[in-house]
Short mmCIF file of C-alpha atoms and ligand atoms in Angstrom, two decimals:
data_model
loop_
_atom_site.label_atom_id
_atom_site.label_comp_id
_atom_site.label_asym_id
_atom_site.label_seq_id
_atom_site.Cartn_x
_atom_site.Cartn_y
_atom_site.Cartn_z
CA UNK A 20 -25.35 -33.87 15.75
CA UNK A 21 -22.21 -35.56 14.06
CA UNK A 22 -20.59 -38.00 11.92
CA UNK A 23 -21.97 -39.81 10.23
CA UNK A 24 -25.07 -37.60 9.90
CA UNK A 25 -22.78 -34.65 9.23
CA UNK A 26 -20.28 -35.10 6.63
CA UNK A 27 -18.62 -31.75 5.21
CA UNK A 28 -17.07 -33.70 2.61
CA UNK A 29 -20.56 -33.28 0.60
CA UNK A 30 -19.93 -29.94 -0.35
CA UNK A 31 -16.15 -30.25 -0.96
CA UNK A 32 -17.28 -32.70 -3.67
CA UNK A 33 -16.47 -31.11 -7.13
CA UNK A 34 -15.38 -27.68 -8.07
CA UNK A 35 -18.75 -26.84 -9.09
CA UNK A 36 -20.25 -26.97 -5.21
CA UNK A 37 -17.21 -25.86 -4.30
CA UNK A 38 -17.67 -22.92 -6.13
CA UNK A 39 -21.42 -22.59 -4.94
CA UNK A 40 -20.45 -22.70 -1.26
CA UNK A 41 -17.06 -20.35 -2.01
CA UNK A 42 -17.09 -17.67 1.27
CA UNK A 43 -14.19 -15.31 -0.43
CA UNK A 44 -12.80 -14.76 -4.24
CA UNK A 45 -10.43 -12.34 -5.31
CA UNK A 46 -12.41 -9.97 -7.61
CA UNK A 47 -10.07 -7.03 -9.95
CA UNK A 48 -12.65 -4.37 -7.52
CA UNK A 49 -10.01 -5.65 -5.60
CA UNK A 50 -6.46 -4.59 -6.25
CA UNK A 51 -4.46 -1.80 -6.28
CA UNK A 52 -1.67 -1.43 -7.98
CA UNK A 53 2.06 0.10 -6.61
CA UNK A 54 4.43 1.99 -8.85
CA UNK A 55 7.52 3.82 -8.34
CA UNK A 56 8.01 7.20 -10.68
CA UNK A 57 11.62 8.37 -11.06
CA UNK A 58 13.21 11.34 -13.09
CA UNK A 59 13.60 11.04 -16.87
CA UNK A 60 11.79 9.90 -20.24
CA UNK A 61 10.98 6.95 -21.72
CA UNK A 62 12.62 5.10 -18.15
CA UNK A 63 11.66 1.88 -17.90
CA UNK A 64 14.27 -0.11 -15.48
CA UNK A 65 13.23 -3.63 -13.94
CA UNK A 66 14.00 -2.83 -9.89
CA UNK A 67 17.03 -5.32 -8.65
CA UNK A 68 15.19 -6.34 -4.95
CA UNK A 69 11.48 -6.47 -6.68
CA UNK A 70 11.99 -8.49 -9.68
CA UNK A 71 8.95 -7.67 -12.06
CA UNK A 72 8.60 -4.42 -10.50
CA UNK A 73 9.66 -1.18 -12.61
CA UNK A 74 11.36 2.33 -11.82
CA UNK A 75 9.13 4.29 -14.40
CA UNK A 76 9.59 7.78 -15.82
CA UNK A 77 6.59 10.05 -15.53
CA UNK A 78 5.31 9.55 -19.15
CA UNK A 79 5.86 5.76 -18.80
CA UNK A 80 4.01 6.14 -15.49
CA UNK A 81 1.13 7.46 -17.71
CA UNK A 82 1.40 4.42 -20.19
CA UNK A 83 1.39 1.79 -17.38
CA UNK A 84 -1.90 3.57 -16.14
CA UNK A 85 -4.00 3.55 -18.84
CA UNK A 86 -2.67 -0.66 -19.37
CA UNK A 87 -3.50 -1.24 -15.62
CA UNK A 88 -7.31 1.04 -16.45
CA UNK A 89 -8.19 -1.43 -19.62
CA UNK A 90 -7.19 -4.55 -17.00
CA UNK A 91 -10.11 -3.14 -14.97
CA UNK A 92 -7.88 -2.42 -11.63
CA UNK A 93 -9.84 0.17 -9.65
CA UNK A 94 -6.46 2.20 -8.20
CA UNK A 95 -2.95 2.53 -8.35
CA UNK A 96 -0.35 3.76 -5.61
CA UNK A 97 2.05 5.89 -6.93
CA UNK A 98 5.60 6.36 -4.76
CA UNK A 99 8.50 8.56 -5.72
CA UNK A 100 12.05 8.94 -6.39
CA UNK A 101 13.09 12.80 -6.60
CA UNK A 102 15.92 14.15 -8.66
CA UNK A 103 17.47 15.30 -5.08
CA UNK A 104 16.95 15.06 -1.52
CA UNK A 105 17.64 17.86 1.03
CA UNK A 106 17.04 17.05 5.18
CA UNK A 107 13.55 18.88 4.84
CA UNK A 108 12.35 16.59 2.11
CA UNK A 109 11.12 19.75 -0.13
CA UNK A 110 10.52 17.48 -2.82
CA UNK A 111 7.89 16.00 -1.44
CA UNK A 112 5.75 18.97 -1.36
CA UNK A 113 7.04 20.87 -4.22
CA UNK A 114 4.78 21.85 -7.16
CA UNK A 115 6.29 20.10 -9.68
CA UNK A 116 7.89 17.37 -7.94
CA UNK A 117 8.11 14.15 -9.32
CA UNK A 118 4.58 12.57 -8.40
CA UNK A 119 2.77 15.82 -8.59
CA UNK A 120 3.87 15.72 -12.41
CA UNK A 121 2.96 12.05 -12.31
CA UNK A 122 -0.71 12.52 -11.33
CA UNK A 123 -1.00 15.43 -13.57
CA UNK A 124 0.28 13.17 -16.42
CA UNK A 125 -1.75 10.06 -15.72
CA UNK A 126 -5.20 12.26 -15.34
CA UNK A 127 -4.59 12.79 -18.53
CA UNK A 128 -4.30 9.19 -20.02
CA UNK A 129 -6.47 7.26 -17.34
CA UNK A 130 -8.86 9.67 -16.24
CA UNK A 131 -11.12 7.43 -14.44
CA UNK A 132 -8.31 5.22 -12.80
CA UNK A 133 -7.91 6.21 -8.53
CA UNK A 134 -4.47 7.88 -7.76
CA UNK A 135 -3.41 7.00 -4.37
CA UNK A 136 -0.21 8.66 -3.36
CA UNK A 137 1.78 8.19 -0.87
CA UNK A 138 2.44 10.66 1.86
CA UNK A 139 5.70 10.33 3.58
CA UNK A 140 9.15 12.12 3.73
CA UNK A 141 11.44 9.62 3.44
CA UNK A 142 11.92 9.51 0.06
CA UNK A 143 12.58 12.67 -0.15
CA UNK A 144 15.13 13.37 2.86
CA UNK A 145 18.54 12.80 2.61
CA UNK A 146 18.77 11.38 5.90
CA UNK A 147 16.20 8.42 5.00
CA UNK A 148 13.71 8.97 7.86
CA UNK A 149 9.77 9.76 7.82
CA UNK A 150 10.05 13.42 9.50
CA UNK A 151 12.11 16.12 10.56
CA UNK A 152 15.64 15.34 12.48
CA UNK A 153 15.71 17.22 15.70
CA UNK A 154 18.46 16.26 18.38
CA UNK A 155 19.21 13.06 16.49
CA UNK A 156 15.47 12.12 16.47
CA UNK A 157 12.23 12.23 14.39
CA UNK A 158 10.74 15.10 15.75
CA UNK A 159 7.16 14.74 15.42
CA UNK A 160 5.55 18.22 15.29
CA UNK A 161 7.10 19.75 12.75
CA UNK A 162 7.07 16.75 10.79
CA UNK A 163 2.63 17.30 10.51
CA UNK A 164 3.21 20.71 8.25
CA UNK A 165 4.94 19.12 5.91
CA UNK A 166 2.83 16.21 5.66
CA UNK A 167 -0.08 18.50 5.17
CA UNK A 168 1.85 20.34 2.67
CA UNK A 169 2.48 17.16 0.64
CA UNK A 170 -0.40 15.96 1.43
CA UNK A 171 -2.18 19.19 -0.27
CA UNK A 172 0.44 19.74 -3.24
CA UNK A 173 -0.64 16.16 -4.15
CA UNK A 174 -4.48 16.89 -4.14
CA UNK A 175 -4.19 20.30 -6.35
CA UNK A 176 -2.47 17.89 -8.57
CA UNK A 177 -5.63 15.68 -8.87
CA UNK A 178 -4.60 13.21 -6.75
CA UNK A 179 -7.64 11.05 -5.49
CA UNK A 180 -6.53 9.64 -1.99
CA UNK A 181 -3.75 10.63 0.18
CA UNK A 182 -2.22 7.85 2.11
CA UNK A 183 -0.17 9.51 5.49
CA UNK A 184 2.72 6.47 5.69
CA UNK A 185 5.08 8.11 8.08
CA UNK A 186 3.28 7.43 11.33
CA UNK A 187 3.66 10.56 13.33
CA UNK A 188 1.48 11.55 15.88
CA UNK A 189 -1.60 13.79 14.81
CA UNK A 190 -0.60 13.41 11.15
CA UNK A 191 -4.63 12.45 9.98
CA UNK A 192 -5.95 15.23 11.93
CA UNK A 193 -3.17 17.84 10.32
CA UNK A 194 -4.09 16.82 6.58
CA UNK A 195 -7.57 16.66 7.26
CA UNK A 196 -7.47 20.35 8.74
CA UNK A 197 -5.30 21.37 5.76
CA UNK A 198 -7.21 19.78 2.96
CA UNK A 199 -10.41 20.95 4.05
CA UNK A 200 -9.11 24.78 4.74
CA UNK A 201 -8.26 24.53 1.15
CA UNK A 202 -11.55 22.79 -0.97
CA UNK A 203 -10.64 19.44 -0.69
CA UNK A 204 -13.09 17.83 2.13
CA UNK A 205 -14.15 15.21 -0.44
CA UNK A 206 -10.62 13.67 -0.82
CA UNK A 207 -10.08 10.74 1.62
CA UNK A 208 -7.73 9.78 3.79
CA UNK A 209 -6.11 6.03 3.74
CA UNK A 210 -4.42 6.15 6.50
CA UNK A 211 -1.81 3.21 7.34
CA UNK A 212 -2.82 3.53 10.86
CA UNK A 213 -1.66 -0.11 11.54
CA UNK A 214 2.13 -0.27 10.29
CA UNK A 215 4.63 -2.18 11.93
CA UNK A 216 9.02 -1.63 12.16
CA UNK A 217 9.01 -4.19 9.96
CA UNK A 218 12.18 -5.97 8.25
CA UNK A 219 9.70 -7.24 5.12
CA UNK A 220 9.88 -3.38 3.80
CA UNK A 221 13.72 -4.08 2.66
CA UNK A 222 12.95 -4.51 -0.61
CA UNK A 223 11.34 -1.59 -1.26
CA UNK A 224 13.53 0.87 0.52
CA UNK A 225 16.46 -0.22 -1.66
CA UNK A 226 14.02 0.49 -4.64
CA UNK A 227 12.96 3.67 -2.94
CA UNK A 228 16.09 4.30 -1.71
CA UNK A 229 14.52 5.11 1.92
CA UNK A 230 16.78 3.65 3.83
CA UNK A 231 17.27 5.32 6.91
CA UNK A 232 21.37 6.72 7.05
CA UNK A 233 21.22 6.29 10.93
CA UNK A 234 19.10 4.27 13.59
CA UNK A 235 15.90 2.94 12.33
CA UNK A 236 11.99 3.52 12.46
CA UNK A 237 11.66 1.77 15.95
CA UNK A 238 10.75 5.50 17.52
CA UNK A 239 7.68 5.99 15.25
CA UNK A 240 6.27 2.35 13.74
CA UNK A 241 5.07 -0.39 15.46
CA UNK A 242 6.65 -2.69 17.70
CA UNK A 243 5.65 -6.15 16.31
CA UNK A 244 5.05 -7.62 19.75
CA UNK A 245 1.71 -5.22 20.11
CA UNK A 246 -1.51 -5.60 18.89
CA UNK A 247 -3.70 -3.69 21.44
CA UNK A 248 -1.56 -0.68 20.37
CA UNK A 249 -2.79 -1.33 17.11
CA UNK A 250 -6.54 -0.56 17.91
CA UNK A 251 -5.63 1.99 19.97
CA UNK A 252 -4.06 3.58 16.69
CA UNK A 253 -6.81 3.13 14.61
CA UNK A 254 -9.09 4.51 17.11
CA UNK A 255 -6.95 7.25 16.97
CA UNK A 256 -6.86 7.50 12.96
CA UNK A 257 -10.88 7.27 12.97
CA UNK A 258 -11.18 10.25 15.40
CA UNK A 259 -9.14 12.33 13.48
CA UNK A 260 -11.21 11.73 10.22
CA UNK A 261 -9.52 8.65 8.77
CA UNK A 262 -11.56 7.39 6.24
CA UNK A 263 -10.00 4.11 6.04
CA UNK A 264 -7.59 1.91 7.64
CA UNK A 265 -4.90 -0.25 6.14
CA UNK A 266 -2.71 -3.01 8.20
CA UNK A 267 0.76 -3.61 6.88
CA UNK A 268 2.55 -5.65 6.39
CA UNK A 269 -0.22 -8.50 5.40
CA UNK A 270 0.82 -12.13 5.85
CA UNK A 271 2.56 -11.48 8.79
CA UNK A 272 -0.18 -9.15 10.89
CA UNK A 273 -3.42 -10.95 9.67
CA UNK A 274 -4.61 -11.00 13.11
CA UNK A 275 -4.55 -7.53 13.16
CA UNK A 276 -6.15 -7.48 10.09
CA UNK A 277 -8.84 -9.50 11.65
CA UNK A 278 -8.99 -7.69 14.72
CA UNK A 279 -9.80 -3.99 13.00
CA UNK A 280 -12.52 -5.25 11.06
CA UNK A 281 -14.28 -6.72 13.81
CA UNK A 282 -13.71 -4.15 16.33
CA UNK A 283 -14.59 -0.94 14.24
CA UNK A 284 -15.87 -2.14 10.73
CA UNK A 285 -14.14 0.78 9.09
CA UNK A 286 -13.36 0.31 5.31
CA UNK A 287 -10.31 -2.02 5.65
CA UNK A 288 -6.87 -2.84 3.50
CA UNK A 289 -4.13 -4.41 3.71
CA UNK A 290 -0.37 -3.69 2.16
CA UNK A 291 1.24 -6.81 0.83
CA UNK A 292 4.52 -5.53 1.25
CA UNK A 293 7.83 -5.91 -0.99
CA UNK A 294 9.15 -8.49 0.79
CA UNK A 295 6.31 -10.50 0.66
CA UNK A 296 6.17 -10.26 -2.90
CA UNK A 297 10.12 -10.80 -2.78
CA UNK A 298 9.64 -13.86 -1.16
CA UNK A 299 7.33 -15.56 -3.48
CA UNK A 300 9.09 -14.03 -6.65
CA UNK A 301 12.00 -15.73 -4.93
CA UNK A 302 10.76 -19.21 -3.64
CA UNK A 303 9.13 -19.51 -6.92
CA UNK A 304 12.65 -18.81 -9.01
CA UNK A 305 14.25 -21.63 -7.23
CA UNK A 306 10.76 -24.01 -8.07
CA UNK A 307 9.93 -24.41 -4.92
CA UNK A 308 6.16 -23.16 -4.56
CA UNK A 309 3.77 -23.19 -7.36
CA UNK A 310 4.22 -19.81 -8.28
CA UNK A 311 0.66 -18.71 -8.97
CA UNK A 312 -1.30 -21.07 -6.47
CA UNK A 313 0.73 -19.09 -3.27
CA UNK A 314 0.14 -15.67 -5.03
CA UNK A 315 -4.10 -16.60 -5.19
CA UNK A 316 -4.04 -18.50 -2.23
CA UNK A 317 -2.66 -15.40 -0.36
CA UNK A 318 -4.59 -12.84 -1.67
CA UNK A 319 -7.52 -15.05 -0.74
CA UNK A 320 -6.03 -14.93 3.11
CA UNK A 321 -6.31 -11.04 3.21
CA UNK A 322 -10.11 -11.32 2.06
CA UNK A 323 -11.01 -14.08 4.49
CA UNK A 324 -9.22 -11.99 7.12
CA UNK A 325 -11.36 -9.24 6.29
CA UNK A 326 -9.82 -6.93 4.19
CA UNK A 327 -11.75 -4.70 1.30
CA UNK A 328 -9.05 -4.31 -1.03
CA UNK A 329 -5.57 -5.40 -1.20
CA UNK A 330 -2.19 -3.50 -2.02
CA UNK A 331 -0.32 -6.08 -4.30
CA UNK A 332 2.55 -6.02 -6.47
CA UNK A 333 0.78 -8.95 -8.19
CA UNK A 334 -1.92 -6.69 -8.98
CA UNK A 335 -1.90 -6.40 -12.92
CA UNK A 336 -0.99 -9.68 -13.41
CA UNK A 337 -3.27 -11.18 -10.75
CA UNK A 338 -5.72 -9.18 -12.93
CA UNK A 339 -4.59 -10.41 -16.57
CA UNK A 340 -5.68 -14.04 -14.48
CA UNK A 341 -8.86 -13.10 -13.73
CA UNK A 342 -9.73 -11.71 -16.85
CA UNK A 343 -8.32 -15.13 -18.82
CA UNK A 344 -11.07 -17.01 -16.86
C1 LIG B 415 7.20 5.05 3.25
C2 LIG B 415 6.71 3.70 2.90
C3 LIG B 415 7.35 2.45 3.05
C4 LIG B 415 6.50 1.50 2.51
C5 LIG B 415 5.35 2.16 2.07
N1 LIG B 415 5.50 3.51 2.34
C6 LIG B 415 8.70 2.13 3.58
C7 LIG B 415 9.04 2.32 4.99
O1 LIG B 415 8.21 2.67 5.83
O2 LIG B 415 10.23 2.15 5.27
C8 LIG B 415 6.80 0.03 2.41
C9 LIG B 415 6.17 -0.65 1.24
C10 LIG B 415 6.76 -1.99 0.92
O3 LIG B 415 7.66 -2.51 1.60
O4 LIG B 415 6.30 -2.57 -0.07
N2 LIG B 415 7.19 5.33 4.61
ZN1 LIG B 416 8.41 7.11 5.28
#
């Protein structure tokens, strides 16, 4: 049957059925929050490539948590900038490095709030890249004991999730092995199984940083041509005791975002990357979009694609929105 007997127009017809009929919304259950902990006290520094987007010190860290606990935001993901970085990245993994002291000081403030870290080296390696530098390359072996190292200094600290970020080979099924040798088989993994070579993560690595000093991440992320790779990673991720999957960057890779919900209906995010967020923050400087109708319009993209929660930079104040309505 058709027009005229069908007319979808009827339930377009005010905001009211509109709102009836509404597939996706953006809920706070939602959103997780980024920050980026550097050395120091009371350090509050607006970052120069993400405007709206502070370096914090660890006790500011700790105030920021408990604000983004009262907005209701389930998590946070907490990334680091050490006081020095050596070619083994020993910050990373060492007891009192910078986000180890972070989640110890916001467990103490926001006890109930998630603390996602980040598990990766190149922060913390003077040569910018995710692993070890063997012959001029990433070298992926060696690269997994550190990862489970970091990835088990940051649980005894009281971290809640580890996220692996560095894509190496075998690094899921090293931290799982290592967590759970050591009393931690109830801490999942988030594993950014799905995460592209991407130029949208220039933002953050000049807030980070993380810039690689030679060559680039072509020999470990994603090419940006593939997405059959893509499942075969998460399949990959899932055998090794992933316990769920993010796709990054978002806007960009929604197919893929799509296409891993469908295909293994694992718990699903997505990472709304810095340059996404640099791109709005920018566009919307210059009045060209309507600032806050592209920031809800794609977050409401990521659901319809099928993701379960989103990593935003918008987060708090996507949540201060939600909570004036
Ligand atoms: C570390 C890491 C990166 C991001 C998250 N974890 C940078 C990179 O891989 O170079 C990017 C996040 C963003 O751009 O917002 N490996
Ligand atoms: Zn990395």
């Amino acid at each position: 049957m058709s027009f005229p007997i069908n007319r979808p127009r009827r339930l377009r017809k005010n905001e009211t059925i509109r709102r009836l009929v509404r597939e996706n919304r953006i809920s706070v259950d939602d959103l997780v929050q980024p920050l980026f902990v550097v050395p120091g006290k009371n350090i509050k520094t607006e970052i120069d490539s993400l405007p709206g987007q502070y370096h914090l010190s660890v006790d500011r860290t700790a105030e920021e948590a408990s604000r983004i606990t009262t907005l209701g935001i389930p998590a946070i993901i907490l990334f680091g900038i050490p006081e020095k970085k050596d070619s083994l990245g020993s910050e990373a993994y060492a007891e009192n490095g910078i986000i180890q002291r972070a989640v110890r000081e916001i467990k103490k403030t926001a006890p109930d709030l998630l603390i996602i870290t980040d598990v990766c080296l190149c922060e913390y390696t003077d040569h910018g890249h995710c692993g070890v530098i063997k012959d001029n390359r990433v070298s992926n072996d060696p690269t997994l004991e550190l990862l489970a190292k970091t990835a088990l200094s940051h649980a005894r600290a009281g971290a809640d999730i580890v996220a692996p970020s560095d894509m190496m080979d075998g690094r899921v099924a090293a931290i799982r092995k290592t967590l759970d040798e050591n009393g931690f088989n109830d801490i999942p993994i988030l594993s950014y199984a799905v995460k592209y070579a991407s130029a949208y993560y220039g933002p953050f690595r000049d807030a980070a940083g993380s810039a690689p000093q030679f060559g680039d991440r072509k020999g470990y992320q994603m090419d940006p041509a593939n997405a059959l790779e893509a499942f075969r990673e998460v399949e990959l991720d899932l055998d090794e005791g992933a316990d769920i999957i993010m796709v990054k960057p978002g806007v960009a890779y929604l197919d893929i975002l799509t296409g891993v919900k469908q295909k293994f209906g694992c718990v699903t995010a997505v990472y709304q990357v810095s340059g996404e967020y640099a791109m709005i923050e920018a566009a919307a400087k210059m009045n060209l979009i309507d600032r806050k109708a592209i920031i809800t319009e794609t977050l409401l993209s990521f659901k319809r694609a099928g993701a379960d929660f989103i990593l935003t930079y918008h987060a708090s104040e996507v949540a201060e929105w939600l909570k004036e309505k």
